[in-house]
Coordinates of N, CA and C in Angstrom, one line a residue:
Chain V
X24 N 0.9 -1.2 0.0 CA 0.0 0.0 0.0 C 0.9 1.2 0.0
X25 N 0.9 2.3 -0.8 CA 1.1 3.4 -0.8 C 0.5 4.7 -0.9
X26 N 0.9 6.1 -0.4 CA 0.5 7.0 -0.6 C 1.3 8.1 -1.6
X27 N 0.8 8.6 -2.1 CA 1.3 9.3 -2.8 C 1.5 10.7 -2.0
X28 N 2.8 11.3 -2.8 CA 3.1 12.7 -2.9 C 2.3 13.8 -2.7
X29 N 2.6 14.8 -1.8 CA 1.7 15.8 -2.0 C 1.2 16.9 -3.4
X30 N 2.4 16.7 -4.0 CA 2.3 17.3 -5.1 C 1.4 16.9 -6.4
X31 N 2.2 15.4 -6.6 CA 1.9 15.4 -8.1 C 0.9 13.8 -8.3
X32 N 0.5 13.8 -9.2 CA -0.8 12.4 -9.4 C 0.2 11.5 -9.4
X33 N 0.6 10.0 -9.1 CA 0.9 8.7 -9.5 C 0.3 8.3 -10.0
X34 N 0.2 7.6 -11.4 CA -0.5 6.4 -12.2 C -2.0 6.6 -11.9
X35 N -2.7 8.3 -11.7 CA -3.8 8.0 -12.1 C -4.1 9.0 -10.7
X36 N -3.4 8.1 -9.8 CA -4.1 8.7 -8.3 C -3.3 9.7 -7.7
X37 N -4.5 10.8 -7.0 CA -4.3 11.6 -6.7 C -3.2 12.7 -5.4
X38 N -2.9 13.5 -5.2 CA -1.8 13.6 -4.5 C -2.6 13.4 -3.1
X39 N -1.6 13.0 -2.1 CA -2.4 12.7 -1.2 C -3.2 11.3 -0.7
X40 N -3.6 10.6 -2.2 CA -4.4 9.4 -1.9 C -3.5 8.4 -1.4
X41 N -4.3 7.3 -1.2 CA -3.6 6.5 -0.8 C -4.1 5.2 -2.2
X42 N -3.2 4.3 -2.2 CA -3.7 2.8 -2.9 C -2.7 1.6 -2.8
X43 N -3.3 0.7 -3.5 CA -2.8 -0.8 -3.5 C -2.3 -1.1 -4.6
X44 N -1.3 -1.5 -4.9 CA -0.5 -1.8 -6.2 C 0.6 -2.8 -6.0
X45 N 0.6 -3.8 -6.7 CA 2.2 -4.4 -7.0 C 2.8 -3.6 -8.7
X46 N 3.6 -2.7 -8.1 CA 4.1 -1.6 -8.9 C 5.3 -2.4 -9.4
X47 N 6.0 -2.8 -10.4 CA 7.9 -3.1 -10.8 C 8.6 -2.6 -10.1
X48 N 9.7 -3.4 -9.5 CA 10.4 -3.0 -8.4 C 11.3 -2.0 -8.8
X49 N 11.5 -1.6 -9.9 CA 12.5 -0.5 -10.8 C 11.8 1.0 -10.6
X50 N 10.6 1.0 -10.6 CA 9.7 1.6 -11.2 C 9.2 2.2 -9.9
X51 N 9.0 1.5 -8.9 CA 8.7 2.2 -7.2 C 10.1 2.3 -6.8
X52 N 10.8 1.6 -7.0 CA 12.4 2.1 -5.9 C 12.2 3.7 -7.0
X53 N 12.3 4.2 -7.9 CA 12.4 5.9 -8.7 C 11.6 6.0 -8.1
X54 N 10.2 6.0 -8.2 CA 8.9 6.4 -7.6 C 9.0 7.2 -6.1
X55 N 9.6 6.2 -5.5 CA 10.4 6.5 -4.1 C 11.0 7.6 -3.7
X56 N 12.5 7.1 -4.4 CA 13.6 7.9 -4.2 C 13.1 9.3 -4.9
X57 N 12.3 9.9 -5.6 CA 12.0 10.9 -6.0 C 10.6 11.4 -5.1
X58 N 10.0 10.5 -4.5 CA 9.1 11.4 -3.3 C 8.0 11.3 -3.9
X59 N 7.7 10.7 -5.1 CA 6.5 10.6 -5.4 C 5.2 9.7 -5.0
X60 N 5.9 8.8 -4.6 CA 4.9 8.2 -3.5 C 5.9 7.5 -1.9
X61 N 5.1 7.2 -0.8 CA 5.7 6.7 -0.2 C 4.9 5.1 0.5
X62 N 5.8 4.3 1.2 CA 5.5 3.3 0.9 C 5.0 2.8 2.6
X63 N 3.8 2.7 2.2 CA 3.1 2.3 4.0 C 3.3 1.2 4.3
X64 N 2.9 0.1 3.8 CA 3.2 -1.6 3.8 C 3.0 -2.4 2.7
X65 N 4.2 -3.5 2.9 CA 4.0 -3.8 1.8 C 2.9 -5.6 2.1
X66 N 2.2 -5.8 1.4 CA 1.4 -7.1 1.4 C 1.8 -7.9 0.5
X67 N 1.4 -9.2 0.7 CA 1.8 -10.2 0.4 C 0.3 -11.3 0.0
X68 N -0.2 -11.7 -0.8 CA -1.0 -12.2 -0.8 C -1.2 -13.5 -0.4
X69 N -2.5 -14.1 0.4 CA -2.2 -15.3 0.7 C -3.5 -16.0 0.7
X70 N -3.9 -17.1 0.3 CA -5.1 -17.7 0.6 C -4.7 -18.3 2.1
X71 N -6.1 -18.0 3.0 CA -6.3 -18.2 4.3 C -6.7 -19.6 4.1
X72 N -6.5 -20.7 5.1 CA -7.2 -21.9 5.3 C -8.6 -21.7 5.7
X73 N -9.6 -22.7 4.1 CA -10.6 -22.8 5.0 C -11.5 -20.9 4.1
X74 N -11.0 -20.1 3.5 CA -11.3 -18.8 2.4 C -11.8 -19.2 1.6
X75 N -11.8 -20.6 1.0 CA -12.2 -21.1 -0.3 C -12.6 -22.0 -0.6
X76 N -13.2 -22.3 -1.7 CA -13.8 -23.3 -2.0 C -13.2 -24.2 -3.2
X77 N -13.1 -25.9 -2.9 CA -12.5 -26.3 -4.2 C -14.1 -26.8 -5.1
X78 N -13.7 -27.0 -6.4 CA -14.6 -27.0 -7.3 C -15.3 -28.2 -7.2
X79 N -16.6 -28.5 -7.1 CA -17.5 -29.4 -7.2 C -16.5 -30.8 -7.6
X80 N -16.6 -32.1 -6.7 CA -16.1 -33.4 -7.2 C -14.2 -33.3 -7.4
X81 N -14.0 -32.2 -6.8 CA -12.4 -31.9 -7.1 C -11.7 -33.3 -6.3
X82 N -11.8 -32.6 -4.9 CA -11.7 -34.0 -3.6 C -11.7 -35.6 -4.4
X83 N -12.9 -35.8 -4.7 CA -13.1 -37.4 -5.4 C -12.3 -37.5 -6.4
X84 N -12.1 -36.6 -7.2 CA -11.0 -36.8 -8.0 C -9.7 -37.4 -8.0
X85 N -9.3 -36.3 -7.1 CA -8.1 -36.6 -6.5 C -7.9 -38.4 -5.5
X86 N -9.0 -38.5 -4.7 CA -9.0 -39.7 -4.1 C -8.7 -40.4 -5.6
X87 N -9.2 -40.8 -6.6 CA -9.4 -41.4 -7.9 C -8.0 -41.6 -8.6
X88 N -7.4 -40.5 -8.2 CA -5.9 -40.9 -8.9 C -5.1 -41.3 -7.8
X89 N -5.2 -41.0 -6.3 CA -4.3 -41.6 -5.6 C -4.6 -43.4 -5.6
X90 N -5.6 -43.6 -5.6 CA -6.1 -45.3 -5.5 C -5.4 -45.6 -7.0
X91 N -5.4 -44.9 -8.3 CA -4.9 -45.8 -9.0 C -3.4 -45.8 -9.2
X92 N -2.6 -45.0 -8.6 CA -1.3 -44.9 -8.7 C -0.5 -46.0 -7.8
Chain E
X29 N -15.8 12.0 -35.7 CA -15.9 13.0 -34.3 C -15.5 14.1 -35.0
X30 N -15.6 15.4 -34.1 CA -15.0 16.6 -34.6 C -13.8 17.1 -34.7
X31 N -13.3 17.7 -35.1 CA -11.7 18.3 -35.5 C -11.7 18.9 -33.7
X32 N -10.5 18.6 -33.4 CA -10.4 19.3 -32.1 C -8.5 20.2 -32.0
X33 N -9.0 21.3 -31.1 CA -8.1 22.0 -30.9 C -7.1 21.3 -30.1
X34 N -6.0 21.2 -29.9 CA -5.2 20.4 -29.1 C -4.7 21.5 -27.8
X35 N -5.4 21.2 -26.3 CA -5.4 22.0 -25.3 C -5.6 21.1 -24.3
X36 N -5.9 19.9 -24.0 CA -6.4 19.0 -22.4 C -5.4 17.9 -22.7
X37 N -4.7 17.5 -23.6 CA -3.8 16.7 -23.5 C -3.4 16.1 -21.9
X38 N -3.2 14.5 -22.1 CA -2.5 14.9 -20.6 C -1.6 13.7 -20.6
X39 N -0.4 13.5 -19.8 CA 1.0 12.8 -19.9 C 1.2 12.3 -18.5
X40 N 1.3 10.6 -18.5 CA 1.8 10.5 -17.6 C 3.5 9.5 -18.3
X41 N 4.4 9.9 -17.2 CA 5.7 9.3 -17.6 C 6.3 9.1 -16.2
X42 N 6.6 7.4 -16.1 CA 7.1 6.6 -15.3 C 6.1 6.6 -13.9
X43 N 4.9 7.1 -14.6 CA 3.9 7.0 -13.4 C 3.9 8.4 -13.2
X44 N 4.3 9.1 -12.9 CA 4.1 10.5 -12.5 C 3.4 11.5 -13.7
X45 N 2.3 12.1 -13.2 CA 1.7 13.0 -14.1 C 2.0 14.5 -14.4
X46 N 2.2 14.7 -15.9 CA 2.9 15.8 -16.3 C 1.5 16.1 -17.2
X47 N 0.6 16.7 -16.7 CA -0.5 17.1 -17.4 C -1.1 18.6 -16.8
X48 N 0.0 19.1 -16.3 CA -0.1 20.6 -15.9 C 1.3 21.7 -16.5
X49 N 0.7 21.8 -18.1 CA 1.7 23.1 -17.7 C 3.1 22.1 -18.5
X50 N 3.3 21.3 -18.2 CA 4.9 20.8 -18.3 C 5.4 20.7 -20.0
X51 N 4.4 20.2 -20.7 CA 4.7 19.8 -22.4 C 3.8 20.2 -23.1
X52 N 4.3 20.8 -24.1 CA 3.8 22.0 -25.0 C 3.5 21.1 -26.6
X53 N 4.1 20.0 -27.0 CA 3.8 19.7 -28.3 C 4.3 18.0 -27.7
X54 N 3.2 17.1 -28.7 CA 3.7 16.3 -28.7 C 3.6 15.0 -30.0
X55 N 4.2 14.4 -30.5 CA 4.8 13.9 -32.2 C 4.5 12.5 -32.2
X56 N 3.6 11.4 -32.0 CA 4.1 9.6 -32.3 C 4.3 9.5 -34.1
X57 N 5.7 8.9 -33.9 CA 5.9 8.3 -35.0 C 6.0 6.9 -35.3
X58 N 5.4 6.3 -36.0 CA 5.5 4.6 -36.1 C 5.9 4.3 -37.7
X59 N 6.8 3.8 -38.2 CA 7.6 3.5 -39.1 C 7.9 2.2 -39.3
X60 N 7.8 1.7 -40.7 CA 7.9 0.3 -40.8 C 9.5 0.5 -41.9
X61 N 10.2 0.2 -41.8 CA 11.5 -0.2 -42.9 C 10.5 -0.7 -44.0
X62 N 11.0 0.4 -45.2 CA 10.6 -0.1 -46.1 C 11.6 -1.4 -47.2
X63 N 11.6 -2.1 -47.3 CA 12.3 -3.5 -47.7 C 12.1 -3.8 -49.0
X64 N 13.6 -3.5 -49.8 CA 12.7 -3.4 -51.6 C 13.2 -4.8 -52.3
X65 N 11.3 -5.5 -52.4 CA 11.5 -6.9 -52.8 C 11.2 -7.0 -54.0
X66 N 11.9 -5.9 -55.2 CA 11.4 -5.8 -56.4 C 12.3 -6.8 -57.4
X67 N 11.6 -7.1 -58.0 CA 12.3 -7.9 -59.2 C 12.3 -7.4 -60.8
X68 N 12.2 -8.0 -61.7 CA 12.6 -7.2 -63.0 C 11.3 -8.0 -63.2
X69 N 10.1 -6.8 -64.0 CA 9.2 -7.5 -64.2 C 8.4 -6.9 -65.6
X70 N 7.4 -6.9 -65.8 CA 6.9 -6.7 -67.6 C 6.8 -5.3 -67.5
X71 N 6.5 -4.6 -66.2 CA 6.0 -3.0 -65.9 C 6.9 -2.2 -65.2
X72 N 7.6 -2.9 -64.9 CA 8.9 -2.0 -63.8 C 8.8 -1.6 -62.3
X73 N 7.4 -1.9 -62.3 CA 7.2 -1.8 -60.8 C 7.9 -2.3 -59.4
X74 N 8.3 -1.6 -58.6 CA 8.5 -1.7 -57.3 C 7.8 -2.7 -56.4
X75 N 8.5 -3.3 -55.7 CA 7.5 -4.5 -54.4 C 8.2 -4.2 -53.1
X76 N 7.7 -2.8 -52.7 CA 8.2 -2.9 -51.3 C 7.9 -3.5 -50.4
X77 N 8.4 -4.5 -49.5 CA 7.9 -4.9 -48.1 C 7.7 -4.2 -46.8
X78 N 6.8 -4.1 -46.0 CA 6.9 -3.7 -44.8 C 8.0 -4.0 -44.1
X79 N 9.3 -3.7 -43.1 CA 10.0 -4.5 -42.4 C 10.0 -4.3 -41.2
X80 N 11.1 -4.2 -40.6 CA 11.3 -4.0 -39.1 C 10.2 -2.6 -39.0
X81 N 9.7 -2.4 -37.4 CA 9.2 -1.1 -37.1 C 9.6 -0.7 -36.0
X82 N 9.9 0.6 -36.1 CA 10.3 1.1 -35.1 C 8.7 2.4 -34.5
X83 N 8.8 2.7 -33.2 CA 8.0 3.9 -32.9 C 8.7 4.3 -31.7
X84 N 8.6 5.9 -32.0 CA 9.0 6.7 -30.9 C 7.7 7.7 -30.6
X85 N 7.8 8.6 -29.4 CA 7.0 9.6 -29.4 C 7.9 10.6 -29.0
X86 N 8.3 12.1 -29.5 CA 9.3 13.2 -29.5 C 7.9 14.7 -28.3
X87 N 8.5 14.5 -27.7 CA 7.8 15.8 -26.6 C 8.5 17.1 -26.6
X88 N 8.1 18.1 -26.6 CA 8.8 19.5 -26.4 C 7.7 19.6 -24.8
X89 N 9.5 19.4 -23.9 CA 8.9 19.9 -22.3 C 9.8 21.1 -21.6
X90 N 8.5 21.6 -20.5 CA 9.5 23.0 -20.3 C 10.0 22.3 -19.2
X91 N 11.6 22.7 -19.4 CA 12.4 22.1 -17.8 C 11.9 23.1 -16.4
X92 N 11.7 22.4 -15.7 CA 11.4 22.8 -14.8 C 12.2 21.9 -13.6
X93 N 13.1 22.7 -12.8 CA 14.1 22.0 -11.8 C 13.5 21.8 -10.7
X94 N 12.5 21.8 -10.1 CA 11.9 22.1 -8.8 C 11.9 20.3 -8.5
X95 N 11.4 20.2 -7.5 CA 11.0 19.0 -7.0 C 9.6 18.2 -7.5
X96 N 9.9 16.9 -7.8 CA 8.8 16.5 -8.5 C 8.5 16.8 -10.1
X97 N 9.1 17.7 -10.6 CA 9.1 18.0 -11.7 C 10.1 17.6 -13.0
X98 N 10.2 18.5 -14.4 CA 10.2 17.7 -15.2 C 11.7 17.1 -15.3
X99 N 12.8 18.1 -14.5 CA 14.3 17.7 -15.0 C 14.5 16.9 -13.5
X100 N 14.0 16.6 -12.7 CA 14.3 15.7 -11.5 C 13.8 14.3 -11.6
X101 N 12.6 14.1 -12.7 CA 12.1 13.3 -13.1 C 12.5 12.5 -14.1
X102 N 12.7 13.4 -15.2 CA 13.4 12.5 -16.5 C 14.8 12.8 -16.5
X103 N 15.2 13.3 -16.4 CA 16.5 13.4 -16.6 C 17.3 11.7 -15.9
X104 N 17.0 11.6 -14.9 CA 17.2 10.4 -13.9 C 17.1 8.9 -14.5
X105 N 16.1 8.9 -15.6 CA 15.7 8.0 -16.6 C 16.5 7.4 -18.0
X106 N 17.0 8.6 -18.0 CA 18.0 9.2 -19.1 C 19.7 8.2 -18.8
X107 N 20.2 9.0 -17.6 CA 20.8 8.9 -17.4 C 20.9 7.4 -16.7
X108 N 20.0 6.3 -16.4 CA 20.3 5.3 -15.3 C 19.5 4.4 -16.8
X109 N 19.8 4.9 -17.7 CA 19.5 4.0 -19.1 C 18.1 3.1 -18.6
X110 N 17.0 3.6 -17.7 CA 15.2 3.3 -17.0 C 14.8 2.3 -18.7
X111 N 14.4 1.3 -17.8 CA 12.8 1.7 -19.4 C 11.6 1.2 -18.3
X112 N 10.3 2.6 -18.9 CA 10.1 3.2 -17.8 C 8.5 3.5 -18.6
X113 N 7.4 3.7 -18.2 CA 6.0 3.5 -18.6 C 5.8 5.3 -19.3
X114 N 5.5 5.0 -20.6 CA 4.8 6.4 -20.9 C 3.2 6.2 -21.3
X115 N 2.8 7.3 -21.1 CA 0.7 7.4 -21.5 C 0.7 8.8 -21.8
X116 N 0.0 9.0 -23.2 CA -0.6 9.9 -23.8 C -1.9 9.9 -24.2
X117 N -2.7 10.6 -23.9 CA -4.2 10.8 -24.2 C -4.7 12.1 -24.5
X118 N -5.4 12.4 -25.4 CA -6.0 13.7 -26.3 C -6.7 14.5 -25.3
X119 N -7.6 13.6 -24.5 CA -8.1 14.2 -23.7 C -8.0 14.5 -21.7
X120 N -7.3 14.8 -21.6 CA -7.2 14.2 -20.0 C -8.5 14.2 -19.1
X121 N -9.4 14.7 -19.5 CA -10.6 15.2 -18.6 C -11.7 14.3 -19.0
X122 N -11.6 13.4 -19.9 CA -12.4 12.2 -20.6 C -11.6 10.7 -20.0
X123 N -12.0 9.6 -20.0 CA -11.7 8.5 -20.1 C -11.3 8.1 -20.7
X124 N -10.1 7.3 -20.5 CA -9.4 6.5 -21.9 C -10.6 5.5 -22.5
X125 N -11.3 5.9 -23.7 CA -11.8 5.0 -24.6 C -11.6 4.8 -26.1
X126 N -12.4 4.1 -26.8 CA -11.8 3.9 -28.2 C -12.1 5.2 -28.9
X127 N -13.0 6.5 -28.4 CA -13.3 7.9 -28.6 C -11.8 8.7 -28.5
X128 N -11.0 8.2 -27.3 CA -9.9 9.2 -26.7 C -9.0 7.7 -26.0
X129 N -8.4 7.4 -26.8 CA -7.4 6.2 -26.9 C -6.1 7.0 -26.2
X130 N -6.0 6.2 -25.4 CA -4.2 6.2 -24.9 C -2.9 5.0 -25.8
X131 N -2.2 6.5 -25.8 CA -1.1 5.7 -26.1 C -0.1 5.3 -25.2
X132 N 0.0 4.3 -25.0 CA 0.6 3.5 -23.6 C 1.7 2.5 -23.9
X133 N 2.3 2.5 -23.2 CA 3.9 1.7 -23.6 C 5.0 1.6 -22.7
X134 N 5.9 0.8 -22.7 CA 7.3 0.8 -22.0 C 8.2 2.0 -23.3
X135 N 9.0 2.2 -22.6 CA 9.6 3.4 -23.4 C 11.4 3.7 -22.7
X136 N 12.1 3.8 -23.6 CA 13.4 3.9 -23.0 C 14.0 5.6 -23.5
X137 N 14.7 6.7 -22.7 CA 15.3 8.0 -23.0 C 16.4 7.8 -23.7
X138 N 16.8 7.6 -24.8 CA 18.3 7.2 -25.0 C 18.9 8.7 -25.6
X139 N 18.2 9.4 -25.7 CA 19.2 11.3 -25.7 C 18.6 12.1 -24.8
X140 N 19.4 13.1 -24.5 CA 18.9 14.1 -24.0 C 19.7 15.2 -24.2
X141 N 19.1 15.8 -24.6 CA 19.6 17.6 -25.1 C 18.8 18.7 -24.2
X142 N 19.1 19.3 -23.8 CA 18.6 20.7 -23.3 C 19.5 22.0 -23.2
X143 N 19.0 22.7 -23.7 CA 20.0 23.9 -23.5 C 19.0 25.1 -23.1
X144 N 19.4 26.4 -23.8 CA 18.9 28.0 -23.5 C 19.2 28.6 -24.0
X145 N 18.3 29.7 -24.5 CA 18.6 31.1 -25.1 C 18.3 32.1 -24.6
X146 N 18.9 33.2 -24.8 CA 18.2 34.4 -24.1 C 17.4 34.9 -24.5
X147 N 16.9 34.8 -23.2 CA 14.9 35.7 -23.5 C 13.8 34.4 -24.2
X148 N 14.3 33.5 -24.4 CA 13.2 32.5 -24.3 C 13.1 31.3 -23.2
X149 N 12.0 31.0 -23.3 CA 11.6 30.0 -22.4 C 12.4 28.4 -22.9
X150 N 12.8 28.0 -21.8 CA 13.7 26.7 -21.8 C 12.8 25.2 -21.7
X151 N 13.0 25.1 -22.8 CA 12.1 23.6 -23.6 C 13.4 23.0 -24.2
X152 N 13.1 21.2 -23.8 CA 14.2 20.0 -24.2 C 13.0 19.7 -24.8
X153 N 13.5 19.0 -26.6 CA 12.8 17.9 -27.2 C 13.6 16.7 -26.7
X154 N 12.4 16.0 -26.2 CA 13.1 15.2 -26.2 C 12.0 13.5 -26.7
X155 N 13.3 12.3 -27.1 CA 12.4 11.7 -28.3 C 12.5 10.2 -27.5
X156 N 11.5 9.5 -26.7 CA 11.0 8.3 -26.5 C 11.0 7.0 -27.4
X157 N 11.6 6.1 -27.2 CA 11.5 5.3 -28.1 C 10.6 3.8 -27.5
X158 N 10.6 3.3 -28.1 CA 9.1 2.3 -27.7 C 10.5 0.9 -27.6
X159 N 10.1 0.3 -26.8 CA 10.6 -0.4 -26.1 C 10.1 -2.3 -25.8
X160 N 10.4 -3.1 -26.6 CA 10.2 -4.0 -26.5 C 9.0 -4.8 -26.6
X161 N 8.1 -6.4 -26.1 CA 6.8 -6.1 -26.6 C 6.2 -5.5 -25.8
X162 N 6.2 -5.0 -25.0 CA 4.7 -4.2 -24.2 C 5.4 -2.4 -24.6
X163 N 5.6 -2.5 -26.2 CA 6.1 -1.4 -26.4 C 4.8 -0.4 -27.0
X164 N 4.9 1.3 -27.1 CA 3.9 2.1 -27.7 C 3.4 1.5 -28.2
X165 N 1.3 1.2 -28.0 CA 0.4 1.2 -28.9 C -0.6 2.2 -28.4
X166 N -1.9 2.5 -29.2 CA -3.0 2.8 -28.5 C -3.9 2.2 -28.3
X167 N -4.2 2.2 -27.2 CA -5.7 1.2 -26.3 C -6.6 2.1 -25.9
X168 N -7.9 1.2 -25.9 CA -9.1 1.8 -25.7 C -9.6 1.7 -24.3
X169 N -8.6 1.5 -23.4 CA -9.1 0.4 -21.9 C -7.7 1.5 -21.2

């Protein structure tokens, strides 16, 4: 997550704002070092145990190829 | 659509927006090598091929040394040989659509000239070259 610069827009958003981006690491280290945005935390994405759902009959599937191997 | 005056332009380069004030004219050129695949024939005619293409886009920007601005910005790009995101759009106050298409691209500085004269205002052309495949096109999105 980052906020931008007081001054000037980043990639759209406004001075001041704040947003979510996986930016190129070339591309935010300048970004940076020139003050154009600054950098609040960085995230990491993750599926949580138990967040999601596998697709209908996925499970049985799988049992299906471990019994025939 | 209608003939329009060119006045809301707006630029963003390497993410940062230069759509106030900073660039006064701006040029895409896209060029194909012409490749001459002519032979001796009943009419004399020529067969040129399309070949390699190249595209750049050439900006007249006023230097401006301040912070955040345009010689602390690009200049840095120039020099650290960046390839580095440009966006051009006709209209900045509209949406990029297939009405008001951005031209969007990786883009590399490989000159930079600036100088001064007296009693005029200090403008570098300077000329963008399109960069690899996610190089200059225009999109409607």
């Amino acid at each position: 997550m980052y906020r931008v610069g007081p001054r000037r827009s980043y990639r759209g958003h406004k001075p001041g704002a704040t947003f979510e981006a996986f930016l190129d690491p070339n591309a935010e280290r300048r970004a940076r070092d020139r003050g154009d945005i600054q950098l609040l935390r960085r995230t990491t994405p993750v599926i949580q145990p138990g967040s999601y759902l596998l697709p209908s009959g996925w499970l049985n599937s799988k049992e299906e190829v471990q019994d025939n191997a | 659509m209608p003939k329009r005056i060119a006045l809301t332009d707006g630029f963003e380069i390497d993410g940062v927006d230069f759509s106030d004030g900073q660039i006064r004219s701006v040029e895409f050129t896209s060029e194909d090598a012409q490749v001459d695949a002519s032979g001796f024939n009943s009419t004399g005619t020529d067969e040129p091929l399309a070949g390699t293409r190249a595209r750049s886009v050439t900006l007249e920007v006023f230097i401006k040394r301040d912070a955040n601005e345009t010689f602390q910005t690009l200049y840095p790009l120039h020099k650290n040989r960046s390839t580095f995101d440009f966006e051009w759009v006709a209209d900045q106050n509209s949406g990029v659509s297939a009405t008001n298409p951005a031209l969007r691209g990786s883009v590399i500085l490989p000159t930079w000239t600036n100088g001064a004269t007296r009693g005029d205002v200090e403008v570098a052309t300077l000329t963008f070259l399109s960069q690899g495949d996610d190089g200059l096109e225009f999109h409607a999105t």
